[in-house]
mmCIF file of C-alpha atoms and ligand atoms in Angstrom:
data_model
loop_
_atom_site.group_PDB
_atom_site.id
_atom_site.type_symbol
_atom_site.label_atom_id
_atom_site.label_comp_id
_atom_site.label_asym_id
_atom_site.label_seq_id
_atom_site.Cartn_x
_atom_site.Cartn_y
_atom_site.Cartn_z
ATOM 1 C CA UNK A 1112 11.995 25.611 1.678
ATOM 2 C CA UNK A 1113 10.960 27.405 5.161
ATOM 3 C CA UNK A 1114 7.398 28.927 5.380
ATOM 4 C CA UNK A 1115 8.589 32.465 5.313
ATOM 5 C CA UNK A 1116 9.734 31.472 1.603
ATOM 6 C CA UNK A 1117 6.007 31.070 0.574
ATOM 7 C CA UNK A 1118 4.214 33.693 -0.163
ATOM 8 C CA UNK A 1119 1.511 34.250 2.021
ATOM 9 C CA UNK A 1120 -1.265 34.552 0.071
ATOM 10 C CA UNK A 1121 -0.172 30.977 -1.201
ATOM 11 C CA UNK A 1122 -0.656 29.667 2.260
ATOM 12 C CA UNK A 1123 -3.375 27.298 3.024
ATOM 13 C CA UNK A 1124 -6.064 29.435 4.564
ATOM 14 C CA UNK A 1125 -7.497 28.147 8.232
ATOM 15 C CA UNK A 1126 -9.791 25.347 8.345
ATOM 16 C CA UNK A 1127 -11.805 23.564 10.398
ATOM 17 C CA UNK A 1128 -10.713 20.281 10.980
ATOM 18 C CA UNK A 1129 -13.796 18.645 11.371
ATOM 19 C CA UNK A 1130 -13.442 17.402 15.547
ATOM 20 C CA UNK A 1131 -14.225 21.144 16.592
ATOM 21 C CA UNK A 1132 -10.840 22.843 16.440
ATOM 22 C CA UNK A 1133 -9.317 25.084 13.834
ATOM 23 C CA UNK A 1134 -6.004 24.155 12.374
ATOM 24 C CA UNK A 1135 -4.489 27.731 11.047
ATOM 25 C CA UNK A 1136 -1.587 27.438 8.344
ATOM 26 C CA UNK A 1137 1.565 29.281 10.343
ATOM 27 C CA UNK A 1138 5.116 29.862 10.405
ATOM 28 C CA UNK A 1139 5.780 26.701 11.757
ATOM 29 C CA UNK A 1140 3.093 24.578 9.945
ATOM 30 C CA UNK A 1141 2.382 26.020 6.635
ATOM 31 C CA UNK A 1142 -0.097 23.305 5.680
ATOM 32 C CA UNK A 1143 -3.704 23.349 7.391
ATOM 33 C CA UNK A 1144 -5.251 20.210 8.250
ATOM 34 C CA UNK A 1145 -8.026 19.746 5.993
ATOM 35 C CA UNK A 1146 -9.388 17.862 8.256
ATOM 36 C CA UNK A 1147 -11.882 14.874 7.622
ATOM 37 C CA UNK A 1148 -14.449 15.264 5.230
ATOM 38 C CA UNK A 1149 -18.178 15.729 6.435
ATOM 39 C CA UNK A 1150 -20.404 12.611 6.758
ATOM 40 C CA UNK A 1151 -22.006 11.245 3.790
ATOM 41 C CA UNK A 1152 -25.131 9.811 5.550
ATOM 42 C CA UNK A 1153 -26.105 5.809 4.283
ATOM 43 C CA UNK A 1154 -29.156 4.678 2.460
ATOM 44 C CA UNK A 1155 -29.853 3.046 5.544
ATOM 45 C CA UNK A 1156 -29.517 6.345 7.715
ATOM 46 C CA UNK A 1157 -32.319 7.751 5.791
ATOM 47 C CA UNK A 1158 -34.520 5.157 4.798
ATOM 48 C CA UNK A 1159 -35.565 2.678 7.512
ATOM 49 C CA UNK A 1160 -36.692 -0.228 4.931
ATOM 50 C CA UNK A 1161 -33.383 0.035 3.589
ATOM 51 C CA UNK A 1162 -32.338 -0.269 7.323
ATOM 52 C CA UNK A 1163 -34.462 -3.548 7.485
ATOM 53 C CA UNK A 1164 -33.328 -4.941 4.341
ATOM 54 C CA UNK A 1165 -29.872 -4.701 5.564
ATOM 55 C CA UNK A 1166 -30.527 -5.950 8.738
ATOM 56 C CA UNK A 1167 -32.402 -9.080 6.984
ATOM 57 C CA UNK A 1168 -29.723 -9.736 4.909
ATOM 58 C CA UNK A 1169 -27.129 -10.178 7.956
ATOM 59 C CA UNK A 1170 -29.675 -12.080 9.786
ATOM 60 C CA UNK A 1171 -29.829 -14.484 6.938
ATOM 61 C CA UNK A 1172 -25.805 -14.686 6.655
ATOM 62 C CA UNK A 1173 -25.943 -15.580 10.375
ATOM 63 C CA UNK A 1174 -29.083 -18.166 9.437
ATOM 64 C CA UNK A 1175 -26.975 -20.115 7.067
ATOM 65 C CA UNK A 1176 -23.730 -19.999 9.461
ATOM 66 C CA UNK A 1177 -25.720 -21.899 12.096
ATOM 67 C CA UNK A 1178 -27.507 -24.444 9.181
ATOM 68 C CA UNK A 1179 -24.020 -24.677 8.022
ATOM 69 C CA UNK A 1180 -22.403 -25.749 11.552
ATOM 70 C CA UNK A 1181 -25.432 -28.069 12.193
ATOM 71 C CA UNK A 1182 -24.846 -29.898 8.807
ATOM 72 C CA UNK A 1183 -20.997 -30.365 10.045
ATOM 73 C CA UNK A 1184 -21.782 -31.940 12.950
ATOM 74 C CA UNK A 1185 -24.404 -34.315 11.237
ATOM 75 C CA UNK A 1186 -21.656 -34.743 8.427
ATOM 76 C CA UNK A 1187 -19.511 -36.252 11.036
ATOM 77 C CA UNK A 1188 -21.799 -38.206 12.911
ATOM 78 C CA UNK A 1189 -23.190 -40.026 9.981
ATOM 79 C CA UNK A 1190 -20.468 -39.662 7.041
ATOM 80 C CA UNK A 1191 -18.326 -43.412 7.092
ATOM 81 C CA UNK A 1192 -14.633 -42.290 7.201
ATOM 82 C CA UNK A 1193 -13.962 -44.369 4.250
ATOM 83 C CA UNK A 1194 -16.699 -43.372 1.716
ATOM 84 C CA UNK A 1195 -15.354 -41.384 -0.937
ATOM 85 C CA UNK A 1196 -17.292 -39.100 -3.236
ATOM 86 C CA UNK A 1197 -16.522 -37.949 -6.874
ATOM 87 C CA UNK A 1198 -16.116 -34.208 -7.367
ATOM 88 C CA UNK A 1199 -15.391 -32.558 -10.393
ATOM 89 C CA UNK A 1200 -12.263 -31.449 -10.886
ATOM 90 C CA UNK A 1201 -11.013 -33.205 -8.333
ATOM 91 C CA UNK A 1202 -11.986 -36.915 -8.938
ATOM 92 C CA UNK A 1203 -12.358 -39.413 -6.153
ATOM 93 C CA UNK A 1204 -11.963 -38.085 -2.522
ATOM 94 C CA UNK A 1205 -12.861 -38.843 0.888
ATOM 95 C CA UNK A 1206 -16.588 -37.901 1.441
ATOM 96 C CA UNK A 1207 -16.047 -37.022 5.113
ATOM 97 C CA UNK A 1208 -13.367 -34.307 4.858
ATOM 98 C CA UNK A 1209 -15.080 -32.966 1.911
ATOM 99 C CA UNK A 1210 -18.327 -32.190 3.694
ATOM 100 C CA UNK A 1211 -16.483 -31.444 7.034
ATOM 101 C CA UNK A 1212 -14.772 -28.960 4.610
ATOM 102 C CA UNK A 1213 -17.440 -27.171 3.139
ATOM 103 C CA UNK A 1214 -19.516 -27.063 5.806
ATOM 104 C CA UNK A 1215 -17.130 -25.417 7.945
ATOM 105 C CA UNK A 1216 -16.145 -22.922 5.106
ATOM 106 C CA UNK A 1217 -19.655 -21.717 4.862
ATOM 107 C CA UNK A 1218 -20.272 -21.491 8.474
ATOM 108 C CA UNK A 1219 -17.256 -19.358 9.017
ATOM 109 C CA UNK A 1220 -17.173 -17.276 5.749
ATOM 110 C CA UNK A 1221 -21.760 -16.611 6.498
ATOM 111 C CA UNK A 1222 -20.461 -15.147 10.044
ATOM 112 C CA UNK A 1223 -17.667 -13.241 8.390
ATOM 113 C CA UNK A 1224 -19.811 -11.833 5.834
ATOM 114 C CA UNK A 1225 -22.156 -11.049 7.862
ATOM 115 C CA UNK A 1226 -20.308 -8.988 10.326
ATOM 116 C CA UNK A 1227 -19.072 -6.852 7.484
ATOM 117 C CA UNK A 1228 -22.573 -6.437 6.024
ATOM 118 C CA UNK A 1229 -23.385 -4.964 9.515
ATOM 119 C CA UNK A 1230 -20.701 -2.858 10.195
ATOM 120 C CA UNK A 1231 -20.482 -0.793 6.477
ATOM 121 C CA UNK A 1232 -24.603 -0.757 6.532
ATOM 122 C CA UNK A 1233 -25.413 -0.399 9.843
ATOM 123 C CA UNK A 1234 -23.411 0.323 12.512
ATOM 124 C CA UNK A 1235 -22.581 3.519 12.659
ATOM 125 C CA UNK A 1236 -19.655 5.737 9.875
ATOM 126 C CA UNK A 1237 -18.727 8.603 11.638
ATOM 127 C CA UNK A 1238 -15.425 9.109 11.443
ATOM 128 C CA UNK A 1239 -13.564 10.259 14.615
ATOM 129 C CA UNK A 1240 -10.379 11.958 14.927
ATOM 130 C CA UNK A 1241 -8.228 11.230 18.408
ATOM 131 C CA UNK A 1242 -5.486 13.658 18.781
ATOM 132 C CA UNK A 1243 -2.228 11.862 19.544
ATOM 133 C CA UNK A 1244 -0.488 12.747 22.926
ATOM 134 C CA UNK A 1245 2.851 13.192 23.611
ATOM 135 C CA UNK A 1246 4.686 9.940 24.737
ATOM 136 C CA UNK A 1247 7.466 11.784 26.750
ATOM 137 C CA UNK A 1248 6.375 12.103 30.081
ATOM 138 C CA UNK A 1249 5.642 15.622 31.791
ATOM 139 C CA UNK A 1250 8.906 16.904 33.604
ATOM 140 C CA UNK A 1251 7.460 16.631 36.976
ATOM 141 C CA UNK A 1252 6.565 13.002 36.192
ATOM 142 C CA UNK A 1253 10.387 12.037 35.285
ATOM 143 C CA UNK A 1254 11.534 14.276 38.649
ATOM 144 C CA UNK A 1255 9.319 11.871 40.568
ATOM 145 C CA UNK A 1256 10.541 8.260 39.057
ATOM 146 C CA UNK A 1257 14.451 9.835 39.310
ATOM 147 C CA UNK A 1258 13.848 10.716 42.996
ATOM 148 C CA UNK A 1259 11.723 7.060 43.797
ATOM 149 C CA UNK A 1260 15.022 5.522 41.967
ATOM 150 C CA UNK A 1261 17.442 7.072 44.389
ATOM 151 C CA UNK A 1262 14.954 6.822 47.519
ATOM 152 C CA UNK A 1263 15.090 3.207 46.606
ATOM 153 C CA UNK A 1264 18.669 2.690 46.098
ATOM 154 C CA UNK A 1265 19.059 4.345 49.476
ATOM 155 C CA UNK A 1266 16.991 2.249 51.455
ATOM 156 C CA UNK A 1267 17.665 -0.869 49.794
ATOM 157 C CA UNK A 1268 21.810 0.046 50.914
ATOM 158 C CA UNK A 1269 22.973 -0.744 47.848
ATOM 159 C CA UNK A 1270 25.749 1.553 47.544
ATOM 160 C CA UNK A 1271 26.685 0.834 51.089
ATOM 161 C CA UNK A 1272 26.580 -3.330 51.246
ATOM 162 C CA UNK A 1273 29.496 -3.433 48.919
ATOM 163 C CA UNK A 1274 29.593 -7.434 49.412
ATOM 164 C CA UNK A 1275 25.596 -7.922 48.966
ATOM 165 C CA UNK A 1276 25.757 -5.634 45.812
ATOM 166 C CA UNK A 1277 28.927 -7.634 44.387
ATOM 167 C CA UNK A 1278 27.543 -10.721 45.091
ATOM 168 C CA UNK A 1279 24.739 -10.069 43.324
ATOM 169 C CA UNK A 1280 26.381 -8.819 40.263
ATOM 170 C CA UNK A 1281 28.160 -11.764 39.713
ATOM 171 C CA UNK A 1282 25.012 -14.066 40.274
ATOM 172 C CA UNK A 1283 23.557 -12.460 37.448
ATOM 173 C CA UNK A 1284 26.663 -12.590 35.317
ATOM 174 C CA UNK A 1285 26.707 -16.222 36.107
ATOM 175 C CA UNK A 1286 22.718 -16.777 35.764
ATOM 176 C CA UNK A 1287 23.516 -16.894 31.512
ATOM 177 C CA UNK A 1288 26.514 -19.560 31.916
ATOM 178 C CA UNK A 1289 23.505 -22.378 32.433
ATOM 179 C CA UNK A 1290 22.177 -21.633 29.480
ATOM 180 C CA UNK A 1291 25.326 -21.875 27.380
ATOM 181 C CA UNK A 1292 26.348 -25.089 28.795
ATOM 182 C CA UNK A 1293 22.765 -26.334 27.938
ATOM 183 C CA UNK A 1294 24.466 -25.706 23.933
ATOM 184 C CA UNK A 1295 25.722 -28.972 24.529
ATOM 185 C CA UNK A 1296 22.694 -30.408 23.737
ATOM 186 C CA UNK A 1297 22.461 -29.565 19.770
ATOM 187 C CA UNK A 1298 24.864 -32.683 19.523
ATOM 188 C CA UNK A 1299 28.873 -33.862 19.455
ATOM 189 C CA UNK A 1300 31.090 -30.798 17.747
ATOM 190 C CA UNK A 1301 31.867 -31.626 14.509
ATOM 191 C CA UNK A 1302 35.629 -31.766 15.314
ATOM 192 C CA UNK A 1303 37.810 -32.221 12.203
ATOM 193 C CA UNK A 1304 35.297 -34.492 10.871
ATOM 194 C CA UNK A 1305 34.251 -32.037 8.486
ATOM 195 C CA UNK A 1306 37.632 -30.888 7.702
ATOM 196 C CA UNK A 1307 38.641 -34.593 5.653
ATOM 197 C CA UNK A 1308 37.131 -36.916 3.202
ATOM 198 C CA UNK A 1309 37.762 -40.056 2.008
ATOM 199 C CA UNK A 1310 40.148 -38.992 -0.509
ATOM 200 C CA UNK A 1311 43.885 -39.743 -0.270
ATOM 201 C CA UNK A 1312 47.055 -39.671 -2.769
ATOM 202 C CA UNK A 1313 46.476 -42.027 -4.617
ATOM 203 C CA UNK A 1314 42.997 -42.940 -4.482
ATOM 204 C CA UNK A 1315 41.418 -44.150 -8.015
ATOM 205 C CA UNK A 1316 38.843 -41.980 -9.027
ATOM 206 C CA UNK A 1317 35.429 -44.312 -9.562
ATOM 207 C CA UNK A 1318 32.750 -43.097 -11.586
ATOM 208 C CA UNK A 1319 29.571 -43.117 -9.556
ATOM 209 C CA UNK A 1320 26.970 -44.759 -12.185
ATOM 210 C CA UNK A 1321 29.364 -47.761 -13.245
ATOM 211 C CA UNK A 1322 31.578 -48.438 -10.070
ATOM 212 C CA UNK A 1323 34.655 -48.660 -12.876
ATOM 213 C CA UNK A 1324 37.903 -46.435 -12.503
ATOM 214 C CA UNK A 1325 37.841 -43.646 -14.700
ATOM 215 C CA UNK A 1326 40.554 -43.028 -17.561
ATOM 216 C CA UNK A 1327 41.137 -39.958 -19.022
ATOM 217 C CA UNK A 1328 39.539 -41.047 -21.665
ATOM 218 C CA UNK A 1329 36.542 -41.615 -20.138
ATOM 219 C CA UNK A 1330 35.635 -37.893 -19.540
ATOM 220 C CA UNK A 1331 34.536 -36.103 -22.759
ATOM 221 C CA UNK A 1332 35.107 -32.425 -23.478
ATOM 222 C CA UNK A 1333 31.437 -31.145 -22.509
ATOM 223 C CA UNK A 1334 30.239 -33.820 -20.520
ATOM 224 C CA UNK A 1335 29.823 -33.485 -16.437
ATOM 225 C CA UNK A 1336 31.162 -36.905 -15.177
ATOM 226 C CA UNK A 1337 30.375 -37.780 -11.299
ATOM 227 C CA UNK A 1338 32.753 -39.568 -8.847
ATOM 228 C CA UNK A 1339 33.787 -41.418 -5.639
ATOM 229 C CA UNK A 1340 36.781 -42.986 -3.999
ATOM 230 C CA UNK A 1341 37.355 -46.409 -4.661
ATOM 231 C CA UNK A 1342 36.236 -48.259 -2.421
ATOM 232 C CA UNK A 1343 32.801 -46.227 -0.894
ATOM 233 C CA UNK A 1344 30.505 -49.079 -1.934
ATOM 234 C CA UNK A 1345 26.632 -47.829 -1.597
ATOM 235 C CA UNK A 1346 25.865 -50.684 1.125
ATOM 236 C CA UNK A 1347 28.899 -49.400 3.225
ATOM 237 C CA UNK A 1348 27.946 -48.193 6.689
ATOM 238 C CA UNK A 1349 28.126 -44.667 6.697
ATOM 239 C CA UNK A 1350 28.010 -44.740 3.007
ATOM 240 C CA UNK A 1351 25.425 -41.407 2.721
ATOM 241 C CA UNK A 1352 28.123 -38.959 5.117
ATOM 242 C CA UNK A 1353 31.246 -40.294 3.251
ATOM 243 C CA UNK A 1354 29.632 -39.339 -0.386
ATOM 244 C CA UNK A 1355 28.042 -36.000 0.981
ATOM 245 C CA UNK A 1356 31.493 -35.257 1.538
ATOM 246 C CA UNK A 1357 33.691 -36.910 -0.776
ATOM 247 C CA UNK A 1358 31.120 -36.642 -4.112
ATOM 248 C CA UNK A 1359 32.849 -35.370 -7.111
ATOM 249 C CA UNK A 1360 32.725 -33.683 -10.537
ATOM 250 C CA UNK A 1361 34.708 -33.993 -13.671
ATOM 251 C CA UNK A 1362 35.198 -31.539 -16.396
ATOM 252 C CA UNK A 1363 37.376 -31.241 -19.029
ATOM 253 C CA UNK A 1364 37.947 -28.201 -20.257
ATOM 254 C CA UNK A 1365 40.843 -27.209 -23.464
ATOM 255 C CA UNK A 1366 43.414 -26.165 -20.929
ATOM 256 C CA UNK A 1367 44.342 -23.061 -22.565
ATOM 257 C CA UNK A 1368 40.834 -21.655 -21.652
ATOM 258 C CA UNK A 1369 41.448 -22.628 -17.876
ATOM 259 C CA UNK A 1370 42.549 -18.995 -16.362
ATOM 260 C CA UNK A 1371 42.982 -19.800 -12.910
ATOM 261 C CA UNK A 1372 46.949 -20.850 -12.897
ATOM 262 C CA UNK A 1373 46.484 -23.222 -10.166
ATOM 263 C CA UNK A 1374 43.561 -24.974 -11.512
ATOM 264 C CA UNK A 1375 45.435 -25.787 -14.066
ATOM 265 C CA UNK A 1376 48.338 -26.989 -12.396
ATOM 266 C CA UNK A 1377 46.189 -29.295 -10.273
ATOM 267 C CA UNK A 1378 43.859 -30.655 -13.019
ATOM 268 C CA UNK A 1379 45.354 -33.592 -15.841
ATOM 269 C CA UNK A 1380 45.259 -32.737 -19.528
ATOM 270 C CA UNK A 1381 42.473 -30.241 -18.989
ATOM 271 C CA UNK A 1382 40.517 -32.365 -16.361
ATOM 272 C CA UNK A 1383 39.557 -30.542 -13.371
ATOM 273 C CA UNK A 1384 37.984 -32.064 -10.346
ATOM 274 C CA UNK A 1385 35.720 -30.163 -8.177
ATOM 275 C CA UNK A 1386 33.526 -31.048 -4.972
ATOM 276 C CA UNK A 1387 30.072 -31.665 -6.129
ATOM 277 C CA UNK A 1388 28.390 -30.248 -3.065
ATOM 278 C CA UNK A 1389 27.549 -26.521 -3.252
ATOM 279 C CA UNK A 1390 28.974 -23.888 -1.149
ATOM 280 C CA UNK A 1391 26.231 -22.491 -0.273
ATOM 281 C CA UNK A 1392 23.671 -25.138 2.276
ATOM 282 C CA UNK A 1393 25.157 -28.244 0.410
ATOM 283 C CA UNK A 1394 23.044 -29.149 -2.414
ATOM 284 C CA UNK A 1395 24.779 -31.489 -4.813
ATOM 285 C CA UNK A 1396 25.349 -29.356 -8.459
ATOM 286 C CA UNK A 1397 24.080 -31.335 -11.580
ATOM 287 C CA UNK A 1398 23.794 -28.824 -14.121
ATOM 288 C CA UNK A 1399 26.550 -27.988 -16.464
ATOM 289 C CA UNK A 1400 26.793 -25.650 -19.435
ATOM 290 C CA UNK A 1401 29.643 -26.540 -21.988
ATOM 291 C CA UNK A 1402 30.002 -23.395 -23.324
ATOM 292 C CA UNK A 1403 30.948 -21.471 -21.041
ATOM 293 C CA UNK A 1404 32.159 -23.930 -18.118
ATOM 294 C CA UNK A 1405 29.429 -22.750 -15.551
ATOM 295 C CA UNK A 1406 27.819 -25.265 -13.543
ATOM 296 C CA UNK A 1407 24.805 -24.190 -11.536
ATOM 297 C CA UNK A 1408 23.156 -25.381 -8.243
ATOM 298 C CA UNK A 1409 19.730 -26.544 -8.837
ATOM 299 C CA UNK A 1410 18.940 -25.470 -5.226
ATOM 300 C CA UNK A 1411 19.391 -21.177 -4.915
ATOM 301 C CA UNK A 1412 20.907 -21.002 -8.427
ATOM 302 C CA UNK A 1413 24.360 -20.125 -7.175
ATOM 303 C CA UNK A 1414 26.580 -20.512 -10.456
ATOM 304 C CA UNK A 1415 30.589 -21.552 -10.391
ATOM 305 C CA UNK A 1416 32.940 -20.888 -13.074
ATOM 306 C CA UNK A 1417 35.135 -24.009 -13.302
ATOM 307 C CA UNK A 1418 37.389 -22.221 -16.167
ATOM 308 C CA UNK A 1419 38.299 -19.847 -13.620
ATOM 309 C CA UNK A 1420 38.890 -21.895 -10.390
ATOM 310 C CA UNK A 1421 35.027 -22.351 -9.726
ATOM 311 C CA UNK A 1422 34.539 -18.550 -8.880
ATOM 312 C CA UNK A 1423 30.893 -17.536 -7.490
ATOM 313 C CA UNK A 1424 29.545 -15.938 -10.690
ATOM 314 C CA UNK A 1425 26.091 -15.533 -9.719
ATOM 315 C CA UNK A 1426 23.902 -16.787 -6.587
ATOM 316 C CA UNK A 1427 24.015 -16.932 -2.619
ATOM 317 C CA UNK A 1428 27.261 -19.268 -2.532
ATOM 318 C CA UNK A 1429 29.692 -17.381 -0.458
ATOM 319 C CA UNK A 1430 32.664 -19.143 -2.053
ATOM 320 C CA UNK A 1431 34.318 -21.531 -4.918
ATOM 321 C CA UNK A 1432 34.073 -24.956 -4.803
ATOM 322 C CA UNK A 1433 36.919 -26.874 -3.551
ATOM 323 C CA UNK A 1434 39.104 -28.455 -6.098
ATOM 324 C CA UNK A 1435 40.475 -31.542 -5.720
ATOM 325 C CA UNK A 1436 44.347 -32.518 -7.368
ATOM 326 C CA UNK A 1437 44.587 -35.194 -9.705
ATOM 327 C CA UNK A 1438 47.131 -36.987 -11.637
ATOM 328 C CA UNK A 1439 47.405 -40.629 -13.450
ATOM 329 C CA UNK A 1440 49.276 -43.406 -11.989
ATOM 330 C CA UNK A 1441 51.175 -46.040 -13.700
ATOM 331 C CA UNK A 1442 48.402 -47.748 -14.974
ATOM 332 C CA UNK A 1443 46.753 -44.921 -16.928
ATOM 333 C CA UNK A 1444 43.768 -44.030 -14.605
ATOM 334 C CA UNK A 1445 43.126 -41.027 -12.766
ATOM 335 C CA UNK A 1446 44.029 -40.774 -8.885
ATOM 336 C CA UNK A 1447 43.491 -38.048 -6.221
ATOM 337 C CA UNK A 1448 46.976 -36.432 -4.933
ATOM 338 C CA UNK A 1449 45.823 -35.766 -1.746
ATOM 339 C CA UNK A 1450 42.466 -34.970 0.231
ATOM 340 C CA UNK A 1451 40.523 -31.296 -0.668
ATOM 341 C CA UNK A 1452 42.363 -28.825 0.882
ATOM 342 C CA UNK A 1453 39.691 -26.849 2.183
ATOM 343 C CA UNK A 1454 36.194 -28.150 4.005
ATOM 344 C CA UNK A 1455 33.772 -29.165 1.384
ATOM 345 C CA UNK A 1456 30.103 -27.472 1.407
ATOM 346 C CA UNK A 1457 29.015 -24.928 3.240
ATOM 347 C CA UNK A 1458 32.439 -24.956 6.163
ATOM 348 C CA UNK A 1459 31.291 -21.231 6.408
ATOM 349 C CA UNK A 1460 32.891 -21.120 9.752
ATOM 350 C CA UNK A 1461 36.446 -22.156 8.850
ATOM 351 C CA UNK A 1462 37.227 -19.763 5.883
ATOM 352 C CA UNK A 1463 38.188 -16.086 5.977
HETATM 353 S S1 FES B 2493 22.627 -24.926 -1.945
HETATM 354 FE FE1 FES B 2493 23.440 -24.342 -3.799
HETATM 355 S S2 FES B 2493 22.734 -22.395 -4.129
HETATM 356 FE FE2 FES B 2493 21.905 -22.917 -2.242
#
């Protein structure tokens, strides 16, 4: 609604705004300033032994600051470093630090104190207004630097050295180059390290608690079972950065309530095998709930449907967990068919 919508009688009326100038309601401003509102003087404006008392009482805070600064420095010099102390709640601690502690506190917190005491008793409350300027520079002003610009172009020959101003150009283009190359330093690319694990066709699946192959038997409706690759013994070099890749889950699910058609195609009776590191900054999942096939990253709570080809359901995880194809072999346990066919964990810069 524009001012000349408001009836003028319901304008503000002109007031004084308290610095000396009158602020008048108009077309362009309908709303006064009301200005600040007038001093309330202090107990201690009007009464001096209030004054006094106030000024004792910040004299005092400043007292106990130093006291409290002299006892640190005795603290130190005569406290042992080992001695310990009991304090309540806090049982047995070291005597030193605790003193050190509190003495310091007090010292800081009296000056503190103190300074606030004197400025909201003391010091003086008037409230002053300072009118803000405009930042844009007078016209004249911007004539000036626009004409000093050209003056200098001019006589530095800029636009006439063609070769010096080229030259230059490029010296600053290349000035940045040093620092890119210097990106060498965060370490060796990854290459395709991060592309492959240790799983191949074939590969017997090995549950990670009891080093034994796993049958599919072995994994329960309802129960999250965790596996390696046969063979990744814990005292292997290079053990932890095979398993942070290569770590796996087991689920079996009834496979009619697996919706994602190539989940099911790639899992065994209902067994689906996922990566066990989360999508997300890595964390390995534990949690499972057997209701409703969701597993959940203890880390940012991102949450993965594994009935529905580990879809983000919830959380920061930017996208399903890989899932790894299994089969049997002859001998009745289960085997990988192949490596993941994505990068495991967070391989944020390889996916779409
Ligand atoms: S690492 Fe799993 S949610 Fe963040």
């Amino acid at each position: 609604m524009s001012s000349q919508d408001i009836p003028e009688e319901n304008l503000p009326a002109a007031q004084d705004t308290g610095h000396g100038a009158l602020d008048v309601a108009d077309e362009k401003n309908p709303f006064a300033d009301p200005g600040v509102p007038p001093h309330e003087p202090r107990i201690q404006d009007i009464d001096e032994r209030a004054a006094k008392r106030s000024e004792r009482a910040v004299a005092l805070l400043f007292t106990v600051s130093m006291l409290a600064t002299i006892g640190f420095i005795a603290a130190f010099v005569t406290i042992p470093v080992h001695k310990t102390v009991y304090i309540f709640p806090l049982g047995h601690i070291g005597a030193l630090n605790f003193a050190l502690g509190v003495t310091l506190g007090v010292a800081l917190f009296c000056i503190g104190a103190g300074a606030v005491h004197w400025g909201r008793t003391l010091m003086s409350d008037h409230e002053l207004v300072q009118e803000r300027h405009p930042i844009e520079a007078p016209a004249d002003v911007r004539a000036q630097v626009f004409e000093d610009f050209r003056q200098g172009a001019k006589e530095s020959q800029l636009g006439r050295r063609k070769l010096i101003r080229n030259t230059m150009f490029g010296a600053m283009a290349m000035v940045p180059l040093s620092g890119v190359v210097l990106l060498r330093d965060l370490g060796p690319l990854p290459e395709d390290k991060l592309r492959h694990t240790l799983w191949r066709k074939g590969k017997l699946i090995v549950n990670m608690n009891t080093n034994e192959p796993l049958r599919p038997s072995d994994v329960a409706v309802g129960s999250l079972t965790f596996a390696k690759p046969e063979g990744l013994e814990e005292h292997d070099h290079g053990f932890q950065n095979e398993i942070a890749k290569a770590a796996l889950m087991l689920v079996r699910i009834e496979p009619e309530d697996i919706k994602d058609k190539r989940e099911l195609e790639w899992s065994h009776e209902g067994i689906v095998a996922y990566s066990k590191i989360c999508t997300h900054v890595g964390c390995p999942i534990s949690l499972y709930e057997q209701q409703t096939h969701h597993v959940l990253c203890p880390c940012h709570q991102s949450t993965f449907d594994l009935a529905d080809g580990a879809r983000v359901i919830f959380g920061p995880a930017g996208h399903p967990l890989p899932q790894l194809r299994i089969g049997v072999n002859d001998e009745g346990y289960l085997e990988a068919l192949g490596d993941f066919e994505e990068p495991v964990g967070p391989a944020f810069w390889e996916r779409g």
